[in-house]
mmCIF file of N, CA and C in Angstrom:
data_model
loop_
_atom_site.group_PDB
_atom_site.id
_atom_site.type_symbol
_atom_site.label_atom_id
_atom_site.label_comp_id
_atom_site.label_asym_id
_atom_site.label_seq_id
_atom_site.Cartn_x
_atom_site.Cartn_y
_atom_site.Cartn_z
ATOM 1 N N MET A 1 35.245 -51.343 -31.739
ATOM 2 C CA MET A 1 35.704 -50.361 -31.375
ATOM 3 C C MET A 1 35.297 -51.570 -29.954
ATOM 4 N N THR A 2 36.892 -52.030 -29.199
ATOM 5 C CA THR A 2 36.497 -52.529 -27.970
ATOM 6 C C THR A 2 35.979 -51.596 -26.602
ATOM 7 N N THR A 3 35.100 -52.213 -26.480
ATOM 8 C CA THR A 3 34.924 -51.480 -24.882
ATOM 9 C C THR A 3 34.904 -51.725 -23.191
ATOM 10 N N TRP A 4 36.221 -51.400 -23.239
ATOM 11 C CA TRP A 4 36.587 -51.584 -21.260
ATOM 12 C C TRP A 4 36.175 -51.303 -20.612
ATOM 13 N N ILE A 5 35.891 -52.373 -19.858
ATOM 14 C CA ILE A 5 35.161 -51.848 -18.849
ATOM 15 C C ILE A 5 35.944 -51.946 -17.634
ATOM 16 N N VAL A 6 35.760 -51.438 -16.630
ATOM 17 C CA VAL A 6 36.327 -50.654 -15.259
ATOM 18 C C VAL A 6 35.147 -50.482 -14.374
ATOM 19 N N ASP A 7 36.350 -51.530 -13.700
ATOM 20 C CA ASP A 7 36.146 -51.765 -11.686
ATOM 21 C C ASP A 7 36.261 -50.675 -11.105
ATOM 22 N N VAL A 8 35.232 -49.972 -10.794
ATOM 23 C CA VAL A 8 35.195 -49.054 -9.235
ATOM 24 C C VAL A 8 34.539 -49.099 -7.913
ATOM 25 N N GLU A 9 36.123 -48.740 -7.107
ATOM 26 C CA GLU A 9 35.291 -48.453 -5.903
ATOM 27 C C GLU A 9 36.197 -47.661 -5.209
ATOM 28 N N ARG A 10 35.875 -47.130 -3.782
ATOM 29 C CA ARG A 10 36.111 -46.394 -3.153
ATOM 30 C C ARG A 10 36.909 -47.041 -2.179
ATOM 31 N N ASP A 11 38.183 -45.999 -1.368
ATOM 32 C CA ASP A 11 38.985 -46.586 -0.506
ATOM 33 C C ASP A 11 39.844 -45.624 -0.157
ATOM 34 N N ALA A 12 39.394 -45.235 0.980
ATOM 35 C CA ALA A 12 40.430 -43.666 1.590
ATOM 36 C C ALA A 12 40.512 -42.032 1.064
ATOM 37 N N GLY A 13 38.626 -42.363 1.502
ATOM 38 C CA GLY A 13 38.517 -40.871 0.014
ATOM 39 C C GLY A 13 39.013 -40.518 -1.710
ATOM 40 N N GLN A 14 39.173 -41.792 -1.453
ATOM 41 C CA GLN A 14 39.613 -42.350 -3.343
ATOM 42 C C GLN A 14 38.886 -43.272 -3.912
ATOM 43 N N LEU A 15 39.037 -42.701 -5.503
ATOM 44 C CA LEU A 15 38.136 -43.628 -6.043
ATOM 45 C C LEU A 15 39.426 -44.777 -6.761
ATOM 46 N N ILE A 16 38.595 -45.921 -7.311
ATOM 47 C CA ILE A 16 40.427 -46.881 -7.273
ATOM 48 C C ILE A 16 39.697 -47.558 -8.624
ATOM 49 N N ALA A 17 40.427 -47.765 -9.274
ATOM 50 C CA ALA A 17 40.039 -47.913 -10.543
ATOM 51 C C ALA A 17 40.926 -49.184 -11.066
ATOM 52 N N GLN A 18 40.104 -50.796 -11.676
ATOM 53 C CA GLN A 18 40.696 -51.835 -12.215
ATOM 54 C C GLN A 18 40.316 -52.109 -13.694
ATOM 55 N N VAL A 19 41.052 -52.057 -14.977
ATOM 56 C CA VAL A 19 40.596 -52.618 -15.959
ATOM 57 C C VAL A 19 40.766 -53.585 -16.422
ATOM 58 N N ARG A 20 38.753 -54.961 -16.574
ATOM 59 C CA ARG A 20 39.242 -55.894 -15.948
ATOM 60 C C ARG A 20 39.622 -56.905 -17.240
ATOM 61 N N ASP A 21 40.001 -56.413 -18.213
ATOM 62 C CA ASP A 21 40.811 -57.187 -19.336
ATOM 63 C C ASP A 21 42.031 -56.833 -19.294
ATOM 64 N N LEU A 22 42.506 -55.831 -19.222
ATOM 65 C CA LEU A 22 44.389 -55.332 -18.336
ATOM 66 C C LEU A 22 44.802 -55.515 -16.629
ATOM 67 N N PRO A 23 44.955 -56.841 -16.459
ATOM 68 C CA PRO A 23 45.307 -56.888 -15.044
ATOM 69 C C PRO A 23 46.264 -56.020 -15.152
ATOM 70 N N SER A 24 47.077 -55.338 -15.725
ATOM 71 C CA SER A 24 48.649 -54.276 -14.530
ATOM 72 C C SER A 24 47.920 -53.402 -15.346
ATOM 73 N N ALA A 25 46.583 -52.961 -15.401
ATOM 74 C CA ALA A 25 45.747 -51.531 -16.043
ATOM 75 C C ALA A 25 45.086 -51.273 -14.607
ATOM 76 N N HIS A 26 45.733 -50.081 -13.252
ATOM 77 C CA HIS A 26 45.013 -50.228 -12.085
ATOM 78 C C HIS A 26 45.158 -48.185 -12.282
ATOM 79 N N THR A 27 44.480 -47.449 -11.719
ATOM 80 C CA THR A 27 44.605 -46.762 -10.791
ATOM 81 C C THR A 27 43.642 -46.002 -9.569
ATOM 82 N N PHE A 28 43.632 -44.448 -9.761
ATOM 83 C CA PHE A 28 43.046 -44.127 -8.895
ATOM 84 C C PHE A 28 42.867 -42.142 -9.076
ATOM 85 N N GLY A 29 41.874 -41.608 -8.406
ATOM 86 C CA GLY A 29 41.585 -40.396 -8.546
ATOM 87 C C GLY A 29 40.798 -40.157 -7.653
ATOM 88 N N ALA A 30 40.761 -38.856 -7.018
ATOM 89 C CA ALA A 30 40.052 -38.028 -6.421
ATOM 90 C C ALA A 30 38.567 -37.896 -6.389
ATOM 91 N N ASP A 31 38.164 -37.549 -7.451
ATOM 92 C CA ASP A 31 36.832 -37.795 -7.919
ATOM 93 C C ASP A 31 36.418 -38.140 -9.546
ATOM 94 N N PHE A 32 35.399 -38.690 -9.770
ATOM 95 C CA PHE A 32 35.135 -39.280 -11.173
ATOM 96 C C PHE A 32 36.006 -38.630 -11.989
ATOM 97 N N ASP A 33 36.074 -37.212 -12.605
ATOM 98 C CA ASP A 33 37.097 -36.610 -13.577
ATOM 99 C C ASP A 33 38.736 -37.183 -13.812
ATOM 100 N N GLU A 34 38.940 -36.951 -12.701
ATOM 101 C CA GLU A 34 40.430 -36.895 -12.528
ATOM 102 C C GLU A 34 40.552 -38.507 -12.813
ATOM 103 N N LEU A 35 39.557 -39.596 -12.025
ATOM 104 C CA LEU A 35 39.811 -40.635 -12.209
ATOM 105 C C LEU A 35 39.492 -41.077 -14.067
ATOM 106 N N ASP A 36 38.363 -40.673 -14.677
ATOM 107 C CA ASP A 36 38.568 -40.721 -15.646
ATOM 108 C C ASP A 36 39.694 -40.380 -16.459
ATOM 109 N N ALA A 37 40.078 -39.482 -16.584
ATOM 110 C CA ALA A 37 41.847 -39.185 -17.343
ATOM 111 C C ALA A 37 42.683 -40.191 -16.789
ATOM 112 N N ALA A 38 42.251 -39.941 -15.795
ATOM 113 C CA ALA A 38 43.978 -41.528 -15.611
ATOM 114 C C ALA A 38 43.170 -42.749 -16.180
ATOM 115 N N VAL A 39 42.350 -43.836 -15.797
ATOM 116 C CA VAL A 39 42.063 -45.197 -16.348
ATOM 117 C C VAL A 39 42.020 -44.405 -18.517
ATOM 118 N N ARG A 40 42.323 -43.761 -18.660
ATOM 119 C CA ARG A 40 42.383 -43.206 -20.565
ATOM 120 C C ARG A 40 43.710 -43.136 -20.551
ATOM 121 N N GLU A 41 44.881 -42.672 -19.068
ATOM 122 C CA GLU A 41 45.936 -43.408 -19.445
ATOM 123 C C GLU A 41 46.286 -44.055 -19.605
ATOM 124 N N VAL A 42 46.034 -44.826 -18.233
ATOM 125 C CA VAL A 42 46.908 -46.305 -17.939
ATOM 126 C C VAL A 42 46.045 -46.637 -18.871
ATOM 127 N N ILE A 43 44.814 -46.817 -19.515
ATOM 128 C CA ILE A 43 44.698 -47.919 -20.656
ATOM 129 C C ILE A 43 46.106 -47.580 -22.291
ATOM 130 N N ALA A 44 46.061 -46.656 -21.739
ATOM 131 C CA ALA A 44 46.991 -46.358 -23.510
ATOM 132 C C ALA A 44 48.381 -46.454 -23.458
ATOM 133 N N LEU A 45 48.802 -46.625 -22.070
ATOM 134 C CA LEU A 45 49.757 -46.770 -21.623
ATOM 135 C C LEU A 45 50.336 -48.250 -21.842
ATOM 136 N N VAL A 46 49.605 -48.645 -21.583
ATOM 137 C CA VAL A 46 49.349 -50.546 -21.275
ATOM 138 C C VAL A 46 49.195 -50.810 -23.297
ATOM 139 N N LEU A 47 48.664 -50.351 -23.597
ATOM 140 C CA LEU A 47 48.446 -50.913 -24.688
ATOM 141 C C LEU A 47 48.987 -50.007 -25.900
ATOM 142 N N GLY A 48 50.208 -49.595 -25.502
ATOM 143 C CA GLY A 48 51.456 -49.079 -26.491
ATOM 144 C C GLY A 48 50.797 -47.651 -27.305
ATOM 145 N N LEU A 49 49.674 -47.148 -27.258
ATOM 146 C CA LEU A 49 49.422 -46.003 -27.767
ATOM 147 C C LEU A 49 49.559 -44.527 -28.031
ATOM 148 N N PRO A 50 49.817 -44.714 -29.429
ATOM 149 C CA PRO A 50 50.663 -42.639 -29.493
ATOM 150 C C PRO A 50 49.846 -41.965 -28.304
ATOM 151 N N GLU A 51 51.036 -40.872 -27.692
ATOM 152 C CA GLU A 51 50.278 -40.320 -27.136
ATOM 153 C C GLU A 51 49.604 -38.843 -26.932
ATOM 154 N N GLY A 52 48.528 -38.880 -26.670
ATOM 155 C CA GLY A 52 46.920 -38.030 -26.862
ATOM 156 C C GLY A 52 46.451 -38.796 -27.590
ATOM 157 N N GLU A 53 46.239 -40.598 -27.468
ATOM 158 C CA GLU A 53 45.319 -41.164 -28.525
ATOM 159 C C GLU A 53 44.472 -41.524 -26.836
ATOM 160 N N HIS A 54 43.757 -40.722 -26.715
ATOM 161 C CA HIS A 54 42.590 -41.615 -25.431
ATOM 162 C C HIS A 54 41.423 -41.155 -25.387
ATOM 163 N N ASP A 55 40.966 -41.799 -26.842
ATOM 164 C CA ASP A 55 39.710 -41.822 -27.533
ATOM 165 C C ASP A 55 39.087 -43.730 -27.048
ATOM 166 N N LEU A 56 38.775 -43.441 -26.090
ATOM 167 C CA LEU A 56 38.382 -45.313 -25.483
ATOM 168 C C LEU A 56 37.266 -45.456 -25.498
ATOM 169 N N ASP A 57 36.968 -46.104 -25.898
ATOM 170 C CA ASP A 57 35.406 -46.335 -25.493
ATOM 171 C C ASP A 57 35.280 -47.287 -23.674
ATOM 172 N N ILE A 58 35.027 -46.961 -22.610
ATOM 173 C CA ILE A 58 34.723 -47.136 -21.836
ATOM 174 C C ILE A 58 33.267 -46.838 -20.896
ATOM 175 N N ALA A 59 33.699 -48.115 -20.344
ATOM 176 C CA ALA A 59 31.528 -48.654 -19.290
ATOM 177 C C ALA A 59 31.729 -48.607 -17.975
ATOM 178 N N TYR A 60 31.952 -47.506 -16.323
ATOM 179 C CA TYR A 60 32.292 -47.295 -15.620
ATOM 180 C C TYR A 60 31.110 -49.440 -14.684
ATOM 181 N N ALA A 61 32.079 -50.011 -13.777
ATOM 182 C CA ALA A 61 31.324 -50.122 -12.773
ATOM 183 C C ALA A 61 30.966 -50.100 -11.567
ATOM 184 N N PHE A 62 30.135 -49.299 -11.202
ATOM 185 C CA PHE A 62 30.566 -49.233 -9.897
ATOM 186 C C PHE A 62 29.988 -50.105 -8.640
ATOM 187 N N PRO A 63 29.757 -50.941 -7.549
ATOM 188 C CA PRO A 63 29.218 -51.855 -6.787
ATOM 189 C C PRO A 63 27.873 -51.474 -6.160
ATOM 190 N N VAL A 64 26.574 -52.234 -6.050
ATOM 191 C CA VAL A 64 25.902 -51.949 -6.018
ATOM 192 C C VAL A 64 25.477 -51.981 -3.817
ATOM 193 N N PRO A 65 24.629 -50.454 -3.569
ATOM 194 C CA PRO A 65 24.960 -50.644 -2.575
ATOM 195 C C PRO A 65 24.012 -51.492 -1.523
ATOM 196 N N ALA A 66 24.431 -52.139 -0.541
ATOM 197 C CA ALA A 66 23.598 -53.252 -0.140
ATOM 198 C C ALA A 66 22.625 -52.799 0.634
#
């Protein structure tokens, strides 16, 4: 199973996500639960997976505070 690495940053109160190996797969959410659901949906859309096929292995990468 592929592990999708997702870079996350905060901007203007939103969490912004970019899937490293899928340049066109980016999304946002107000909190982590919303972001996780949106990330799963955008990966499925880009890969052309059937609707509801969101059982994906995802690792989230957050920036380290300075």
